[in-house]
Tab-separated table of C-alpha atoms and ligand atoms in Angstrom:
chain	number	residue	atom	x	y	z
A	20	MET	CA	0.238	-11.858	10.149
A	21	ARG	CA	-0.930	-8.255	9.782
A	22	LEU	CA	1.444	-6.429	7.525
A	23	VAL	CA	1.556	-2.917	6.078
A	24	LEU	CA	3.489	-2.272	2.864
A	25	LEU	CA	4.668	1.329	2.608
A	26	GLY	CA	6.439	3.050	-0.247
A	27	PRO	CA	6.006	5.820	-2.787
A	28	PRO	CA	3.792	5.386	-5.875
A	29	GLY	CA	5.480	3.167	-8.429
A	30	ALA	CA	7.785	1.536	-5.844
A	31	GLY	CA	6.414	-1.921	-6.611
A	32	LYS	CA	4.142	-2.350	-3.574
A	33	GLY	CA	1.384	-3.986	-5.619
A	34	THR	CA	3.740	-6.476	-7.297
A	35	GLN	CA	5.416	-7.412	-4.052
A	36	ALA	CA	2.138	-7.635	-2.141
A	37	THR	CA	0.818	-10.065	-4.772
A	38	ARG	CA	3.897	-12.235	-4.311
A	39	ARG	CA	3.592	-12.192	-0.498
A	40	VAL	CA	-0.097	-13.077	-0.790
A	41	ALA	CA	0.788	-16.220	-2.727
A	42	HIS	CA	3.320	-17.128	-0.048
A	43	LEU	CA	1.447	-16.205	3.127
A	44	ARG	CA	-2.071	-17.025	1.913
A	45	ILE	CA	-3.590	-13.918	3.426
A	46	PRO	CA	-5.407	-11.274	1.331
A	47	GLN	CA	-3.866	-8.183	-0.183
A	48	LEU	CA	-6.004	-5.199	0.760
A	49	SER	CA	-5.246	-2.430	-1.715
A	50	THR	CA	-7.147	0.750	-0.918
A	51	GLY	CA	-6.378	2.008	-4.440
A	52	ASP	CA	-8.060	-1.103	-5.927
A	53	MET	CA	-11.025	-0.808	-3.560
A	54	LEU	CA	-11.518	2.845	-4.453
A	55	ARG	CA	-11.188	2.110	-8.203
A	56	GLU	CA	-13.853	-0.612	-7.789
A	57	ALA	CA	-16.152	1.858	-6.009
A	58	ALA	CA	-15.546	4.334	-8.846
A	59	ALA	CA	-16.290	1.692	-11.499
A	60	ALA	CA	-19.538	0.855	-9.677
A	61	ARG	CA	-20.403	4.558	-10.027
A	62	SER	CA	-21.643	4.909	-6.466
A	63	PRO	CA	-21.784	8.574	-5.366
A	64	ALA	CA	-18.804	8.034	-3.015
A	65	GLY	CA	-16.948	6.173	-5.760
A	66	LEU	CA	-17.456	8.965	-8.287
A	67	ARG	CA	-16.223	11.575	-5.784
A	68	ALA	CA	-13.182	9.403	-5.057
A	69	ALA	CA	-12.491	8.944	-8.788
A	70	GLU	CA	-12.275	12.663	-9.332
A	71	ILE	CA	-9.815	13.106	-6.427
A	72	MET	CA	-7.754	10.106	-7.547
A	73	SER	CA	-7.431	11.349	-11.122
A	74	ARG	CA	-5.733	14.470	-9.760
A	75	GLY	CA	-3.327	12.327	-7.739
A	76	GLU	CA	-4.627	13.677	-4.436
A	77	LEU	CA	-5.711	11.726	-1.366
A	78	VAL	CA	-9.275	10.643	-0.747
A	79	PRO	CA	-10.458	11.910	2.693
A	80	ASP	CA	-9.259	9.872	5.663
A	81	ASP	CA	-12.751	9.010	6.959
A	82	VAL	CA	-13.761	7.547	3.575
A	83	VAL	CA	-10.683	5.316	3.330
A	84	VAL	CA	-10.776	4.283	6.986
A	85	ALA	CA	-14.423	3.194	6.573
A	86	VAL	CA	-13.501	1.135	3.493
A	87	VAL	CA	-10.648	-0.604	5.323
A	88	SER	CA	-12.666	-1.129	8.501
A	89	THR	CA	-15.375	-2.964	6.555
A	90	ARG	CA	-12.860	-4.986	4.560
A	91	ILE	CA	-10.843	-6.309	7.519
A	92	ASP	CA	-14.021	-7.802	8.989
A	93	ARG	CA	-14.443	-10.160	6.037
A	94	SER	CA	-13.681	-13.762	6.938
A	95	ASP	CA	-10.723	-14.076	4.547
A	96	ALA	CA	-8.865	-11.442	6.594
A	97	SER	CA	-9.361	-13.160	9.940
A	98	LEU	CA	-5.857	-14.678	9.958
A	99	GLY	CA	-4.216	-11.506	8.696
A	100	PHE	CA	-3.748	-9.276	5.682
A	101	ILE	CA	-1.313	-7.224	3.701
A	102	LEU	CA	-2.348	-3.589	3.546
A	103	ASP	CA	-1.139	-2.032	0.300
A	104	GLY	CA	-1.558	1.751	0.058
A	105	PHE	CA	-2.918	2.254	3.567
A	106	PRO	CA	-2.257	4.055	5.874
A	107	ARG	CA	-1.113	7.079	3.879
A	108	THR	CA	-1.476	9.753	6.588
A	109	LEU	CA	-0.783	9.917	10.308
A	110	PRO	CA	-4.527	10.103	11.148
A	111	GLN	CA	-5.068	6.948	9.046
A	112	ALA	CA	-2.257	5.195	10.949
A	113	ALA	CA	-3.846	6.193	14.276
A	114	ALA	CA	-7.270	5.061	13.030
A	115	LEU	CA	-5.830	1.695	11.979
A	116	ASP	CA	-4.393	1.201	15.464
A	117	ARG	CA	-7.793	1.981	16.951
A	118	GLU	CA	-9.675	-0.260	14.526
A	119	LEU	CA	-7.334	-3.177	15.279
A	120	ALA	CA	-7.391	-2.553	19.037
A	121	THR	CA	-11.191	-2.760	19.097
A	122	ARG	CA	-10.815	-6.207	17.511
A	123	GLY	CA	-8.116	-7.274	20.010
A	124	ALA	CA	-5.515	-7.234	17.235
A	125	LYS	CA	-2.406	-5.277	16.280
A	126	LEU	CA	0.031	-4.871	13.412
A	127	ASP	CA	2.961	-7.296	13.290
A	128	VAL	CA	5.261	-5.454	10.919
A	129	VAL	CA	5.504	-2.527	8.492
A	130	LEU	CA	7.664	-2.974	5.443
A	131	GLU	CA	8.838	0.059	3.501
A	132	LEU	CA	10.132	-0.083	-0.081
A	133	LYS	CA	12.706	2.662	-0.626
A	134	VAL	CA	13.087	4.024	-4.182
A	135	ASP	CA	14.496	7.333	-5.401
A	136	GLU	CA	12.294	9.771	-7.273
A	137	ASP	CA	14.066	9.796	-10.662
A	138	ALA	CA	13.798	6.033	-10.821
A	139	LEU	CA	10.122	6.277	-9.943
A	140	LEU	CA	9.400	8.748	-12.729
A	141	LYS	CA	11.106	6.423	-15.233
A	142	ARG	CA	9.177	3.455	-13.874
A	143	ILE	CA	5.805	5.167	-14.067
A	144	ARG	CA	6.429	6.291	-17.671
A	145	GLY	CA	7.400	2.703	-18.540
A	146	ARG	CA	4.243	1.384	-16.886
A	147	ALA	CA	2.017	3.734	-18.881
A	148	GLU	CA	3.855	2.982	-22.167
A	149	GLU	CA	3.719	-0.769	-21.588
A	150	ALA	CA	-0.022	-0.671	-20.853
A	151	ALA	CA	-0.621	1.477	-23.951
A	152	MET	CA	1.386	-0.958	-26.132
A	153	LYS	CA	-0.639	-3.924	-24.839
A	154	GLY	CA	-3.817	-1.983	-25.562
A	155	GLU	CA	-4.685	-1.999	-21.859
A	156	SER	CA	-6.349	0.991	-20.314
A	157	VAL	CA	-3.898	3.314	-18.595
A	158	ARG	CA	-4.727	4.430	-15.068
A	159	SER	CA	-5.966	8.006	-15.158
A	160	ASP	CA	-3.429	8.934	-12.452
A	161	ASP	CA	-0.477	7.350	-14.315
A	162	ASN	CA	0.350	10.520	-16.225
A	163	PRO	CA	3.331	12.752	-15.370
A	164	ASP	CA	1.261	15.576	-13.808
A	165	ALA	CA	-0.828	13.382	-11.514
A	166	PHE	CA	2.241	11.304	-10.730
A	167	LYS	CA	4.208	14.368	-9.587
A	168	THR	CA	1.272	15.276	-7.331
A	169	ARG	CA	1.198	11.719	-5.954
A	170	LEU	CA	4.938	11.886	-5.193
A	171	ASP	CA	4.538	15.265	-3.549
A	172	VAL	CA	1.615	13.997	-1.474
A	173	TYR	CA	3.735	11.002	-0.484
A	174	ARG	CA	6.614	13.212	0.641
A	175	ARG	CA	4.366	15.519	2.674
A	176	GLN	CA	1.749	13.163	4.098
A	177	THR	CA	2.938	9.568	3.916
A	178	ALA	CA	6.667	9.840	4.697
A	179	PRO	CA	5.807	10.804	8.337
A	180	VAL	CA	3.936	7.507	8.618
A	181	SER	CA	7.209	5.552	8.302
A	182	ALA	CA	8.739	7.645	11.115
A	183	TYR	CA	5.656	6.847	13.218
A	184	TYR	CA	6.150	3.104	12.745
A	185	ARG	CA	9.921	3.345	13.148
A	186	SER	CA	9.455	4.983	16.544
A	187	ARG	CA	7.272	2.034	17.528
A	188	GLY	CA	9.882	-0.518	16.425
A	189	LEU	CA	7.657	-1.951	13.665
A	190	LEU	CA	9.440	-0.632	10.562
A	191	LYS	CA	11.682	-2.655	8.244
A	192	THR	CA	13.051	-1.200	5.011
A	193	VAL	CA	14.038	-2.880	1.753
A	194	ASP	CA	15.673	-1.337	-1.344
A	195	GLY	CA	12.895	-1.289	-3.961
A	196	LEU	CA	15.277	-0.511	-6.831
A	197	GLU	CA	16.809	-3.979	-6.964
A	198	PRO	CA	15.452	-6.419	-9.578
A	199	ILE	CA	11.952	-7.616	-8.653
A	200	ASP	CA	13.058	-11.130	-7.606
A	201	VAL	CA	15.810	-9.710	-5.401
A	202	VAL	CA	13.312	-7.371	-3.720
A	203	THR	CA	11.009	-10.356	-3.130
A	204	ALA	CA	13.858	-12.342	-1.556
A	205	ASN	CA	14.927	-9.381	0.587
A	206	ILE	CA	11.370	-8.914	1.813
A	207	ALA	CA	11.213	-12.600	2.744
A	208	SER	CA	14.472	-12.238	4.729
A	209	ALA	CA	13.261	-9.071	6.416
A	210	LEU	CA	10.035	-10.803	7.481
A	211	ALA	CA	11.672	-14.076	8.583
A	212	PRO	CA	12.280	-12.916	12.191
A	213	CYS	CA	8.555	-12.165	12.510
A	214	PHE	CA	7.905	-15.874	12.087
A	215	SER	CA	10.750	-17.196	14.211
A	216	HIS	CA	8.675	-17.388	17.389
A	217	GLN	CA	5.764	-19.002	15.562
A	218	GLY	CA	5.525	-22.438	13.991
A	219	GLU	CA	5.619	-22.795	10.214
A	220	ALA	CA	1.811	-23.105	10.127
A	221	ALA	CA	1.280	-19.981	12.206
A	222	GLY	CA	3.759	-18.180	10.005
A	223	ARG	CA	1.646	-18.453	6.899
B	320	AMP	P1	-2.723	3.422	-5.365
B	320	AMP	O1	-3.395	2.424	-6.233
B	320	AMP	O2	-2.342	2.874	-4.009
B	320	AMP	O3	-1.574	4.126	-6.052
B	320	AMP	O4	-3.811	4.558	-5.055
B	320	AMP	C1	-4.373	5.320	-6.117
B	320	AMP	C2	-5.088	6.528	-5.538
B	320	AMP	O5	-6.142	6.105	-4.673
B	320	AMP	C3	-4.233	7.451	-4.682
B	320	AMP	O6	-3.468	8.367	-5.451
B	320	AMP	C4	-5.314	8.154	-3.868
B	320	AMP	O7	-6.001	9.112	-4.652
B	320	AMP	C5	-6.289	7.016	-3.593
B	320	AMP	N1	-5.910	6.301	-2.353
B	320	AMP	C6	-5.475	5.013	-2.238
B	320	AMP	N2	-5.221	4.712	-0.973
B	320	AMP	C7	-5.494	5.822	-0.258
B	320	AMP	C8	-5.394	6.146	1.122
B	320	AMP	N3	-4.946	5.258	2.016
B	320	AMP	N4	-5.761	7.410	1.499
B	320	AMP	C9	-6.223	8.309	0.613
B	320	AMP	N5	-6.309	8.078	-0.690
B	320	AMP	C10	-5.952	6.836	-1.133
């Protein structure tokens, strides 16, 4: 199963992707995590990405597409993957189609978590406070200024991606404001039809 999880920053994509991973036994490919790893490794590309990320802006399409293209060729992704945080622009969505087509593959489903902006702002403040209380490091883009930029970027550049997938009949939406377990259950129900024509094993 090749699945894309869409949704604004703070919508719970990471949490829900982790839960799906446990269920489907396919890897979660988070472009945010991959870029943060590149930044931590202090490669020139990683350091450039880190600076863009700390402002809440998008890393250039060709950089992210190259990262994803390399990652989906790893053996653990051969049966499928959950893309978390990619594609975020229409050119990225088109590039993903091309990358999959050259491998004789295609996306099965795109799942969008819907959450309103006030709730997101509250959630992101909570996330930063909770991390600070636990003494964990707070993501440099989890501050109100960068978060507002990330929301704005989402509205302008990523929202059209859901329309793109809707027009192709791939999009399913779930209310991301419900309690986490309810969202997980609703995602499972939304994905169930994708497995109905496959056996239980194939539906992993
Ligand atoms: P995330 O962890 O998904 O919230 O991503 C954190 C940051 O990484 C984003 O605000 C962007 O700066 C960068 N990033 C992650 N995924 C992408 C992408 N698909 N395209 C461009 N930038 C990305």
